[in-house]
Amino acid sequence: MGARGAPSRRRQAGRRPRYLPTGSFPFLLLLLLLCIQLGGGQKKKENLLTEKVEQLMEWSSRRSIFRMNGDKFRKFIKTPPRNYSMIVMFTALQPQRQCSVCRQANEEYQILANSWRYSSAFCNKLFFSMVDYDEGTDVFQQLNMNSAPTFMHFPPKGRPKRADTFDLQRIGFAAEQLAKWIADRTDVHIRVFRPPNYSGTIALALLVSLVGGLLYLRRNNLEFIYNKTGWAMVSLCIVFAMTSGQMWNHIRGPPYAHKNPHNGQVSYIHGSSQAQFVAESHIILVLNAAITMGMVLLNEAATSKGDVGKRRIICLVGLGLVVFFFSFLLSIFRSKYHGYPYSFLIK
């Protein structure tokens, strides 16, 4: 047994142990260092993200909309990592800017942000912020933005797309419209809660009191109630208000006018048939009233039995009112409905 086993032991003793090639050690060391570095970088990103979210949640606990300057904008919005959506209102609220639309839009934006902040669905996936031009001029320059107010959505990943900019001119800035846009971009649904507004109730109560007091004072002579001219004037005022778009303004909340940031020109007529300015509804109301006045004068000239010369003057004045202001109204209609072929006197 010993003799036969000796060669086997000699063969085993004569075998050399197998080692890895000498050049493999630097490769393994480099791979190990790379894994450690990647793991450390990932951990650093997670810590940075956690820090950013905690800071945003702290700001949100103080106020629904937090203001940002250039440094905060770059840190919390432009610089990754980010796993939250950010709605930013770019505005100019300083008095010297004289931006009345900015103040109106800010009120609606505040209502929307408060509705989200105090809702049961509030979480760290959506935040509301604001960049004022006088506090973040560099941000406006970086985004090539030259008008205010502007609402933008910055998604958790990637750059904002065209639909991430709210179409303020077409839709208006009502809180309900902003909430619908946010739901389309983030799948976060916000139910808007408006604070109670008692101004309408108070105005109605004052009107009822005024009418009641007037009726009480004239209780012995109520013939004015049957005055057809008075009721006709009241009816015409209601018709003018409704046909000029006042109800649309109340629902959509459009701006009063639009100032071109490049040349400073103010537009009172919206160029689209899908929208209007508040000033535009006032212009339409005046035009309709002038045309109606012209028709009333024409009717008066035709039905009255006074002096013929006086009736002729009334007729010419009424005809002039109808022709001129109807031409003006038709030109506005033509400017909004592009391609409309008809015009009269004024193009």
mmCIF file of C-alpha atoms in Angstrom:
data_model
loop_
_atom_site.group_PDB
_atom_site.id
_atom_site.type_symbol
_atom_site.label_atom_id
_atom_site.label_comp_id
_atom_site.label_asym_id
_atom_site.label_seq_id
_atom_site.Cartn_x
_atom_site.Cartn_y
_atom_site.Cartn_z
ATOM 1 C CA MET A 1 0.000 0.000 0.000
ATOM 2 C CA GLY A 2 2.789 2.381 0.985
ATOM 3 C CA ALA A 3 4.779 1.699 -2.201
ATOM 4 C CA ARG A 4 1.796 2.111 -4.470
ATOM 5 C CA GLY A 5 0.699 5.312 -2.734
ATOM 6 C CA ALA A 6 4.100 6.975 -2.938
ATOM 7 C CA PRO A 7 3.950 7.984 -6.627
ATOM 8 C CA SER A 8 0.460 9.452 -6.079
ATOM 9 C CA ARG A 9 1.732 11.579 -3.229
ATOM 10 C CA ARG A 10 4.707 12.629 -5.300
ATOM 11 C CA ARG A 11 2.412 13.667 -8.157
ATOM 12 C CA GLN A 12 0.253 15.688 -5.757
ATOM 13 C CA ALA A 13 3.336 17.203 -4.200
ATOM 14 C CA GLY A 14 4.686 18.036 -7.643
ATOM 15 C CA ARG A 15 1.518 19.982 -8.682
ATOM 16 C CA ARG A 16 1.743 23.772 -8.534
ATOM 17 C CA PRO A 17 -1.211 25.712 -7.110
ATOM 18 C CA ARG A 18 -3.254 27.691 -9.683
ATOM 19 C CA TYR A 19 -3.383 31.444 -9.192
ATOM 20 C CA LEU A 20 -5.282 34.149 -11.011
ATOM 21 C CA PRO A 21 -3.339 36.085 -13.607
ATOM 22 C CA THR A 22 -1.253 38.865 -12.178
ATOM 23 C CA GLY A 23 -3.128 41.568 -14.185
ATOM 24 C CA SER A 24 -6.516 40.655 -12.665
ATOM 25 C CA PHE A 25 -5.815 42.220 -9.292
ATOM 26 C CA PRO A 26 -5.934 45.881 -10.459
ATOM 27 C CA PHE A 27 -9.117 45.140 -12.399
ATOM 28 C CA LEU A 28 -10.831 43.621 -9.362
ATOM 29 C CA LEU A 29 -9.633 46.459 -7.174
ATOM 30 C CA LEU A 30 -10.948 49.018 -9.655
ATOM 31 C CA LEU A 31 -14.299 47.203 -9.872
ATOM 32 C CA LEU A 32 -14.567 47.134 -6.101
ATOM 33 C CA LEU A 33 -13.796 50.854 -5.833
ATOM 34 C CA LEU A 34 -16.329 51.604 -8.564
ATOM 35 C CA CYS A 35 -19.049 49.661 -6.741
ATOM 36 C CA ILE A 36 -18.257 51.485 -3.505
ATOM 37 C CA GLN A 37 -18.307 54.836 -5.289
ATOM 38 C CA LEU A 38 -21.604 54.093 -7.013
ATOM 39 C CA GLY A 39 -23.147 52.939 -3.776
ATOM 40 C CA GLY A 40 -21.892 56.043 -2.014
ATOM 41 C CA GLY A 41 -23.161 58.302 -4.819
ATOM 42 C CA GLN A 42 -26.586 56.688 -4.714
ATOM 43 C CA LYS A 43 -26.703 57.094 -0.963
ATOM 44 C CA LYS A 44 -25.683 60.726 -1.331
ATOM 45 C CA LYS A 45 -28.476 61.348 -3.866
ATOM 46 C CA GLU A 46 -31.028 59.743 -1.571
ATOM 47 C CA ASN A 47 -29.860 61.882 1.342
ATOM 48 C CA LEU A 48 -29.980 65.012 -0.816
ATOM 49 C CA LEU A 49 -33.475 64.193 -2.040
ATOM 50 C CA THR A 50 -34.674 63.532 1.496
ATOM 51 C CA GLU A 51 -33.202 66.839 2.620
ATOM 52 C CA LYS A 52 -34.914 68.751 -0.203
ATOM 53 C CA VAL A 53 -38.313 67.162 0.422
ATOM 54 C CA GLU A 54 -38.074 67.810 4.164
ATOM 55 C CA GLN A 55 -37.241 71.447 3.495
ATOM 56 C CA LEU A 56 -40.169 71.828 1.096
ATOM 57 C CA MET A 57 -42.552 70.204 3.553
ATOM 58 C CA GLU A 58 -41.360 72.577 6.270
ATOM 59 C CA TRP A 59 -42.006 75.579 4.038
ATOM 60 C CA SER A 60 -45.422 74.217 3.078
ATOM 61 C CA SER A 61 -46.359 73.859 6.734
ATOM 62 C CA ARG A 62 -45.788 77.598 7.175
ATOM 63 C CA ARG A 63 -47.543 78.817 4.028
ATOM 64 C CA SER A 64 -49.165 77.193 1.018
ATOM 65 C CA ILE A 65 -47.022 79.107 -1.506
ATOM 66 C CA PHE A 66 -43.353 79.731 -0.813
ATOM 67 C CA ARG A 67 -41.377 82.384 -2.645
ATOM 68 C CA MET A 68 -38.187 81.512 -4.516
ATOM 69 C CA ASN A 69 -35.197 83.478 -5.692
ATOM 70 C CA GLY A 70 -32.641 82.331 -8.250
ATOM 71 C CA ASP A 71 -30.636 80.130 -5.878
ATOM 72 C CA LYS A 72 -33.663 78.327 -4.460
ATOM 73 C CA PHE A 73 -35.120 77.860 -7.947
ATOM 74 C CA ARG A 74 -31.948 76.184 -9.200
ATOM 75 C CA LYS A 75 -31.560 74.037 -6.084
ATOM 76 C CA PHE A 76 -35.115 72.755 -5.678
ATOM 77 C CA ILE A 77 -36.394 72.804 -9.269
ATOM 78 C CA LYS A 78 -33.615 72.721 -11.835
ATOM 79 C CA THR A 79 -31.100 70.509 -10.032
ATOM 80 C CA PRO A 80 -31.799 66.757 -9.636
ATOM 81 C CA PRO A 81 -32.660 64.585 -7.827
ATOM 82 C CA ARG A 82 -36.363 65.386 -7.633
ATOM 83 C CA ASN A 83 -39.342 63.064 -7.182
ATOM 84 C CA TYR A 84 -42.008 65.755 -6.816
ATOM 85 C CA SER A 85 -43.902 68.094 -9.138
ATOM 86 C CA MET A 86 -43.571 71.825 -8.695
ATOM 87 C CA ILE A 87 -46.116 74.418 -9.832
ATOM 88 C CA VAL A 88 -44.488 77.827 -10.209
ATOM 89 C CA MET A 89 -46.196 81.153 -10.758
ATOM 90 C CA PHE A 90 -43.930 83.708 -12.415
ATOM 91 C CA THR A 91 -45.300 87.114 -11.532
ATOM 92 C CA ALA A 92 -44.560 90.779 -10.821
ATOM 93 C CA LEU A 93 -46.402 91.875 -7.691
ATOM 94 C CA GLN A 94 -44.382 94.951 -6.770
ATOM 95 C CA PRO A 95 -46.459 98.171 -6.923
ATOM 96 C CA GLN A 96 -44.080 99.851 -9.369
ATOM 97 C CA ARG A 97 -44.813 97.101 -11.922
ATOM 98 C CA GLN A 98 -48.516 98.081 -11.997
ATOM 99 C CA CYS A 99 -49.595 94.547 -12.890
ATOM 100 C CA SER A 100 -53.233 94.354 -11.818
ATOM 101 C CA VAL A 101 -53.625 91.009 -13.595
ATOM 102 C CA CYS A 102 -50.794 89.598 -11.457
ATOM 103 C CA ARG A 103 -52.649 90.491 -8.277
ATOM 104 C CA GLN A 104 -55.876 88.956 -9.529
ATOM 105 C CA ALA A 105 -54.093 85.765 -10.627
ATOM 106 C CA ASN A 106 -52.267 85.616 -7.298
ATOM 107 C CA GLU A 107 -55.592 85.574 -5.423
ATOM 108 C CA GLU A 108 -56.809 82.590 -7.471
ATOM 109 C CA TYR A 109 -53.436 80.861 -7.088
ATOM 110 C CA GLN A 110 -53.606 81.327 -3.324
ATOM 111 C CA ILE A 111 -57.095 79.781 -3.213
ATOM 112 C CA LEU A 112 -55.849 76.769 -5.184
ATOM 113 C CA ALA A 113 -52.738 76.271 -3.033
ATOM 114 C CA ASN A 114 -54.747 76.548 0.194
ATOM 115 C CA SER A 115 -57.246 74.001 -1.120
ATOM 116 C CA TRP A 116 -54.381 71.544 -1.683
ATOM 117 C CA ARG A 117 -52.539 72.330 1.558
ATOM 118 C CA TYR A 118 -55.566 71.737 3.790
ATOM 119 C CA SER A 119 -57.036 68.773 1.901
ATOM 120 C CA SER A 120 -56.858 65.196 3.141
ATOM 121 C CA ALA A 121 -54.944 64.178 -0.013
ATOM 122 C CA PHE A 122 -52.017 66.533 0.701
ATOM 123 C CA CYS A 123 -48.645 64.820 0.245
ATOM 124 C CA ASN A 124 -45.044 65.536 -0.748
ATOM 125 C CA LYS A 125 -45.609 64.884 -4.461
ATOM 126 C CA LEU A 126 -46.830 68.380 -5.338
ATOM 127 C CA PHE A 127 -45.727 71.831 -4.170
ATOM 128 C CA PHE A 128 -46.686 75.403 -5.047
ATOM 129 C CA SER A 129 -44.124 78.184 -5.341
ATOM 130 C CA MET A 130 -43.751 81.676 -6.760
ATOM 131 C CA VAL A 131 -40.962 83.623 -8.454
ATOM 132 C CA ASP A 132 -41.356 87.384 -8.462
ATOM 133 C CA TYR A 133 -39.558 89.284 -11.188
ATOM 134 C CA ASP A 134 -37.877 91.650 -8.717
ATOM 135 C CA GLU A 135 -36.643 88.715 -6.629
ATOM 136 C CA GLY A 136 -35.607 86.345 -9.429
ATOM 137 C CA THR A 137 -34.730 88.362 -12.534
ATOM 138 C CA ASP A 138 -32.071 85.792 -13.420
ATOM 139 C CA VAL A 139 -34.739 83.057 -13.473
ATOM 140 C CA PHE A 140 -36.835 85.030 -15.976
ATOM 141 C CA GLN A 141 -33.753 85.517 -18.142
ATOM 142 C CA GLN A 142 -32.791 81.848 -17.887
ATOM 143 C CA LEU A 143 -36.255 80.767 -19.082
ATOM 144 C CA ASN A 144 -36.477 83.539 -21.723
ATOM 145 C CA MET A 145 -39.682 84.693 -20.075
ATOM 146 C CA ASN A 146 -40.872 88.204 -20.848
ATOM 147 C CA SER A 147 -44.472 88.268 -19.605
ATOM 148 C CA ALA A 148 -46.291 87.815 -16.322
ATOM 149 C CA PRO A 149 -48.211 86.167 -14.859
ATOM 150 C CA THR A 150 -47.214 82.736 -16.180
ATOM 151 C CA PHE A 151 -47.903 79.336 -14.628
ATOM 152 C CA MET A 152 -45.528 76.419 -15.283
ATOM 153 C CA HIS A 153 -45.368 72.805 -14.155
ATOM 154 C CA PHE A 154 -41.952 71.253 -13.556
ATOM 155 C CA PRO A 155 -42.306 67.434 -13.622
ATOM 156 C CA PRO A 156 -40.293 65.086 -11.390
ATOM 157 C CA LYS A 157 -38.199 63.904 -14.338
ATOM 158 C CA GLY A 158 -37.209 65.561 -17.553
ATOM 159 C CA ARG A 159 -37.747 69.059 -18.837
ATOM 160 C CA PRO A 160 -41.115 70.812 -18.989
ATOM 161 C CA LYS A 161 -43.019 70.303 -22.219
ATOM 162 C CA ARG A 162 -45.195 72.774 -24.062
ATOM 163 C CA ALA A 163 -48.326 71.566 -22.266
ATOM 164 C CA ASP A 164 -46.597 72.242 -18.918
ATOM 165 C CA THR A 165 -47.149 75.973 -19.505
ATOM 166 C CA PHE A 166 -50.690 77.024 -18.622
ATOM 167 C CA ASP A 167 -52.586 78.739 -21.465
ATOM 168 C CA LEU A 168 -53.602 81.794 -19.496
ATOM 169 C CA GLN A 169 -54.856 83.874 -22.425
ATOM 170 C CA ARG A 170 -57.270 81.225 -23.665
ATOM 171 C CA ILE A 171 -58.506 79.656 -20.413
ATOM 172 C CA GLY A 172 -58.174 82.416 -17.828
ATOM 173 C CA PHE A 173 -56.682 82.045 -14.354
ATOM 174 C CA ALA A 174 -59.622 80.825 -12.261
ATOM 175 C CA ALA A 175 -58.603 78.379 -9.532
ATOM 176 C CA GLU A 176 -60.884 75.694 -10.972
ATOM 177 C CA GLN A 177 -59.205 75.936 -14.379
ATOM 178 C CA LEU A 178 -55.756 75.737 -12.803
ATOM 179 C CA ALA A 179 -56.826 72.665 -10.816
ATOM 180 C CA LYS A 180 -58.030 70.960 -13.996
ATOM 181 C CA TRP A 181 -54.722 71.704 -15.734
ATOM 182 C CA ILE A 182 -52.741 70.336 -12.767
ATOM 183 C CA ALA A 183 -54.826 67.155 -12.801
ATOM 184 C CA ASP A 184 -53.976 66.669 -16.493
ATOM 185 C CA ARG A 185 -50.253 67.139 -15.880
ATOM 186 C CA THR A 186 -49.760 65.370 -12.527
ATOM 187 C CA ASP A 187 -52.819 63.124 -11.940
ATOM 188 C CA VAL A 188 -53.297 65.010 -8.668
ATOM 189 C CA HIS A 189 -56.911 66.106 -8.287
ATOM 190 C CA ILE A 190 -57.545 69.191 -6.165
ATOM 191 C CA ARG A 191 -61.001 70.154 -4.999
ATOM 192 C CA VAL A 192 -61.137 73.934 -4.838
ATOM 193 C CA PHE A 193 -62.596 75.417 -1.665
ATOM 194 C CA ARG A 194 -63.318 79.110 -1.897
ATOM 195 C CA PRO A 195 -63.618 81.219 1.250
ATOM 196 C CA PRO A 196 -67.156 82.436 1.896
ATOM 197 C CA ASN A 197 -67.931 85.668 0.076
ATOM 198 C CA TYR A 198 -70.805 87.595 1.607
ATOM 199 C CA SER A 199 -70.551 90.625 -0.678
ATOM 200 C CA GLY A 200 -73.290 89.313 -2.984
ATOM 201 C CA THR A 201 -75.598 88.581 -0.068
ATOM 202 C CA ILE A 202 -74.961 92.011 1.447
ATOM 203 C CA ALA A 203 -75.552 93.730 -1.913
ATOM 204 C CA LEU A 204 -78.825 91.840 -2.380
ATOM 205 C CA ALA A 205 -79.948 92.739 1.126
ATOM 206 C CA LEU A 206 -79.154 96.413 0.503
ATOM 207 C CA LEU A 207 -81.039 96.332 -2.801
ATOM 208 C CA VAL A 208 -84.100 94.735 -1.194
ATOM 209 C CA SER A 209 -83.950 97.268 1.651
ATOM 210 C CA LEU A 210 -83.666 100.141 -0.819
ATOM 211 C CA VAL A 211 -86.606 98.932 -2.903
ATOM 212 C CA GLY A 212 -88.653 98.224 0.205
ATOM 213 C CA GLY A 213 -87.908 101.656 1.637
ATOM 214 C CA LEU A 214 -88.798 103.328 -1.658
ATOM 215 C CA LEU A 215 -92.104 101.472 -1.821
ATOM 216 C CA TYR A 216 -92.857 102.413 1.763
ATOM 217 C CA LEU A 217 -92.162 106.097 1.166
ATOM 218 C CA ARG A 218 -94.273 106.076 -2.000
ATOM 219 C CA ARG A 219 -96.971 103.823 -0.604
ATOM 220 C CA ASN A 220 -99.643 106.430 -1.350
ATOM 221 C CA ASN A 221 -98.539 106.817 -4.986
ATOM 222 C CA LEU A 222 -97.354 103.634 -6.679
ATOM 223 C CA GLU A 223 -98.011 104.678 -10.232
ATOM 224 C CA PHE A 224 -94.272 104.567 -11.004
ATOM 225 C CA ILE A 225 -94.428 100.771 -10.732
ATOM 226 C CA TYR A 226 -96.486 100.749 -13.914
ATOM 227 C CA ASN A 227 -94.042 103.012 -15.775
ATOM 228 C CA LYS A 228 -93.206 101.127 -18.969
ATOM 229 C CA THR A 229 -90.180 103.281 -19.756
ATOM 230 C CA GLY A 230 -88.565 102.515 -16.417
ATOM 231 C CA TRP A 231 -89.050 98.787 -16.766
ATOM 232 C CA ALA A 232 -87.791 98.956 -20.369
ATOM 233 C CA MET A 233 -84.582 100.661 -19.186
ATOM 234 C CA VAL A 234 -84.026 98.008 -16.501
ATOM 235 C CA SER A 235 -84.600 95.231 -19.031
ATOM 236 C CA LEU A 236 -82.185 96.800 -21.520
ATOM 237 C CA CYS A 237 -79.457 97.082 -18.866
ATOM 238 C CA ILE A 238 -79.799 93.379 -18.078
ATOM 239 C CA VAL A 239 -79.763 92.471 -21.772
ATOM 240 C CA PHE A 240 -76.665 94.599 -22.442
ATOM 241 C CA ALA A 241 -74.813 93.027 -19.514
ATOM 242 C CA MET A 242 -75.626 89.485 -20.597
ATOM 243 C CA THR A 243 -74.951 89.930 -24.335
ATOM 244 C CA SER A 244 -71.618 91.660 -23.704
ATOM 245 C CA GLY A 245 -70.174 88.608 -21.937
ATOM 246 C CA GLN A 246 -70.315 89.644 -18.287
ATOM 247 C CA MET A 247 -71.338 86.141 -17.218
ATOM 248 C CA TRP A 248 -68.397 84.650 -19.132
ATOM 249 C CA ASN A 249 -66.078 87.057 -17.317
ATOM 250 C CA HIS A 250 -67.528 86.017 -13.979
ATOM 251 C CA ILE A 251 -66.975 82.316 -14.719
ATOM 252 C CA ARG A 252 -63.580 82.434 -16.464
ATOM 253 C CA GLY A 253 -61.976 85.401 -14.722
ATOM 254 C CA PRO A 254 -60.069 86.834 -17.730
ATOM 255 C CA PRO A 255 -57.643 89.780 -17.397
ATOM 256 C CA TYR A 256 -58.926 93.297 -17.987
ATOM 257 C CA ALA A 257 -56.524 93.871 -20.898
ATOM 258 C CA HIS A 258 -53.182 92.636 -22.209
ATOM 259 C CA LYS A 259 -49.954 94.640 -22.391
ATOM 260 C CA ASN A 260 -47.374 93.539 -24.943
ATOM 261 C CA PRO A 261 -44.037 93.200 -23.084
ATOM 262 C CA HIS A 262 -42.020 94.016 -26.225
ATOM 263 C CA ASN A 263 -43.533 97.343 -27.298
ATOM 264 C CA GLY A 264 -45.785 98.186 -24.343
ATOM 265 C CA GLN A 265 -48.909 98.279 -26.507
ATOM 266 C CA VAL A 266 -52.131 97.509 -24.629
ATOM 267 C CA SER A 267 -54.749 95.292 -26.303
ATOM 268 C CA TYR A 268 -58.366 95.633 -25.232
ATOM 269 C CA ILE A 269 -59.743 93.180 -27.813
ATOM 270 C CA HIS A 270 -58.658 89.542 -27.667
ATOM 271 C CA GLY A 271 -57.483 88.173 -31.005
ATOM 272 C CA SER A 272 -59.220 84.807 -30.586
ATOM 273 C CA SER A 273 -62.881 83.915 -30.833
ATOM 274 C CA GLN A 274 -62.462 81.571 -27.856
ATOM 275 C CA ALA A 275 -61.643 84.260 -25.299
ATOM 276 C CA GLN A 276 -62.149 87.905 -24.401
ATOM 277 C CA PHE A 277 -60.884 90.602 -22.059
ATOM 278 C CA VAL A 278 -63.004 92.400 -19.477
ATOM 279 C CA ALA A 279 -62.429 95.678 -21.307
ATOM 280 C CA GLU A 280 -63.725 94.036 -24.483
ATOM 281 C CA SER A 281 -67.066 93.214 -22.846
ATOM 282 C CA HIS A 282 -67.356 96.845 -21.732
ATOM 283 C CA ILE A 283 -66.705 98.028 -25.289
ATOM 284 C CA ILE A 284 -69.342 95.648 -26.662
ATOM 285 C CA LEU A 285 -71.825 96.850 -24.047
ATOM 286 C CA VAL A 286 -71.328 100.494 -25.093
ATOM 287 C CA LEU A 287 -71.643 99.623 -28.789
ATOM 288 C CA ASN A 288 -74.885 97.698 -28.255
ATOM 289 C CA ALA A 289 -76.257 100.554 -26.175
ATOM 290 C CA ALA A 290 -75.380 103.083 -28.897
ATOM 291 C CA ILE A 291 -77.019 100.961 -31.610
ATOM 292 C CA THR A 292 -80.123 100.574 -29.460
ATOM 293 C CA MET A 293 -80.233 104.313 -28.873
ATOM 294 C CA GLY A 294 -80.073 104.864 -32.620
ATOM 295 C CA MET A 295 -82.970 102.470 -33.182
ATOM 296 C CA VAL A 296 -85.001 104.243 -30.493
ATOM 297 C CA LEU A 297 -84.368 107.606 -32.187
ATOM 298 C CA LEU A 298 -85.385 106.198 -35.561
ATOM 299 C CA ASN A 299 -88.597 104.879 -34.058
ATOM 300 C CA GLU A 300 -89.223 108.193 -32.341
ATOM 301 C CA ALA A 301 -88.713 110.084 -35.592
ATOM 302 C CA ALA A 302 -91.121 107.795 -37.442
ATOM 303 C CA THR A 303 -93.932 107.716 -34.850
ATOM 304 C CA SER A 304 -93.886 111.198 -33.324
ATOM 305 C CA LYS A 305 -96.121 113.984 -34.617
ATOM 306 C CA GLY A 306 -93.881 116.949 -33.898
ATOM 307 C CA ASP A 307 -92.073 119.378 -36.174
ATOM 308 C CA VAL A 308 -90.924 117.811 -39.439
ATOM 309 C CA GLY A 309 -87.490 119.436 -39.289
ATOM 310 C CA LYS A 310 -86.915 118.191 -35.755
ATOM 311 C CA ARG A 311 -88.025 114.692 -36.742
ATOM 312 C CA ARG A 312 -85.618 114.786 -39.685
ATOM 313 C CA ILE A 313 -82.693 115.686 -37.407
ATOM 314 C CA ILE A 314 -83.636 112.913 -34.974
ATOM 315 C CA CYS A 315 -83.830 110.487 -37.883
ATOM 316 C CA LEU A 316 -80.361 111.443 -39.173
ATOM 317 C CA VAL A 317 -78.815 111.202 -35.702
ATOM 318 C CA GLY A 318 -80.390 107.790 -35.112
ATOM 319 C CA LEU A 319 -79.309 106.551 -38.538
ATOM 320 C CA GLY A 320 -75.762 107.778 -37.929
ATOM 321 C CA LEU A 321 -75.583 105.988 -34.554
ATOM 322 C CA VAL A 322 -76.805 102.719 -36.039
ATOM 323 C CA VAL A 323 -74.544 102.827 -39.105
ATOM 324 C CA PHE A 324 -71.336 103.889 -37.367
ATOM 325 C CA PHE A 325 -71.514 101.754 -34.238
ATOM 326 C CA PHE A 326 -72.795 98.710 -36.099
ATOM 327 C CA SER A 327 -69.818 99.058 -38.462
ATOM 328 C CA PHE A 328 -67.517 99.238 -35.434
ATOM 329 C CA LEU A 329 -69.171 96.162 -33.903
ATOM 330 C CA LEU A 330 -68.846 94.286 -37.192
ATOM 331 C CA SER A 331 -65.140 95.155 -37.434
ATOM 332 C CA ILE A 332 -64.517 93.705 -33.955
ATOM 333 C CA PHE A 333 -66.365 90.543 -34.921
ATOM 334 C CA ARG A 334 -64.253 90.330 -38.097
ATOM 335 C CA SER A 335 -60.984 90.742 -36.147
ATOM 336 C CA LYS A 336 -61.884 87.867 -33.819
ATOM 337 C CA TYR A 337 -63.293 85.495 -36.434
ATOM 338 C CA HIS A 338 -60.445 85.470 -38.925
ATOM 339 C CA GLY A 339 -61.605 84.907 -42.451
ATOM 340 C CA TYR A 340 -65.009 86.545 -41.980
ATOM 341 C CA PRO A 341 -65.477 88.271 -45.365
ATOM 342 C CA TYR A 342 -67.988 91.041 -44.633
ATOM 343 C CA SER A 343 -67.337 94.557 -43.396
ATOM 344 C CA PHE A 344 -69.079 97.957 -43.484
ATOM 345 C CA LEU A 345 -67.376 101.361 -43.392
ATOM 346 C CA ILE A 346 -64.736 100.243 -40.839
ATOM 347 C CA LYS A 347 -62.402 97.359 -41.614
#
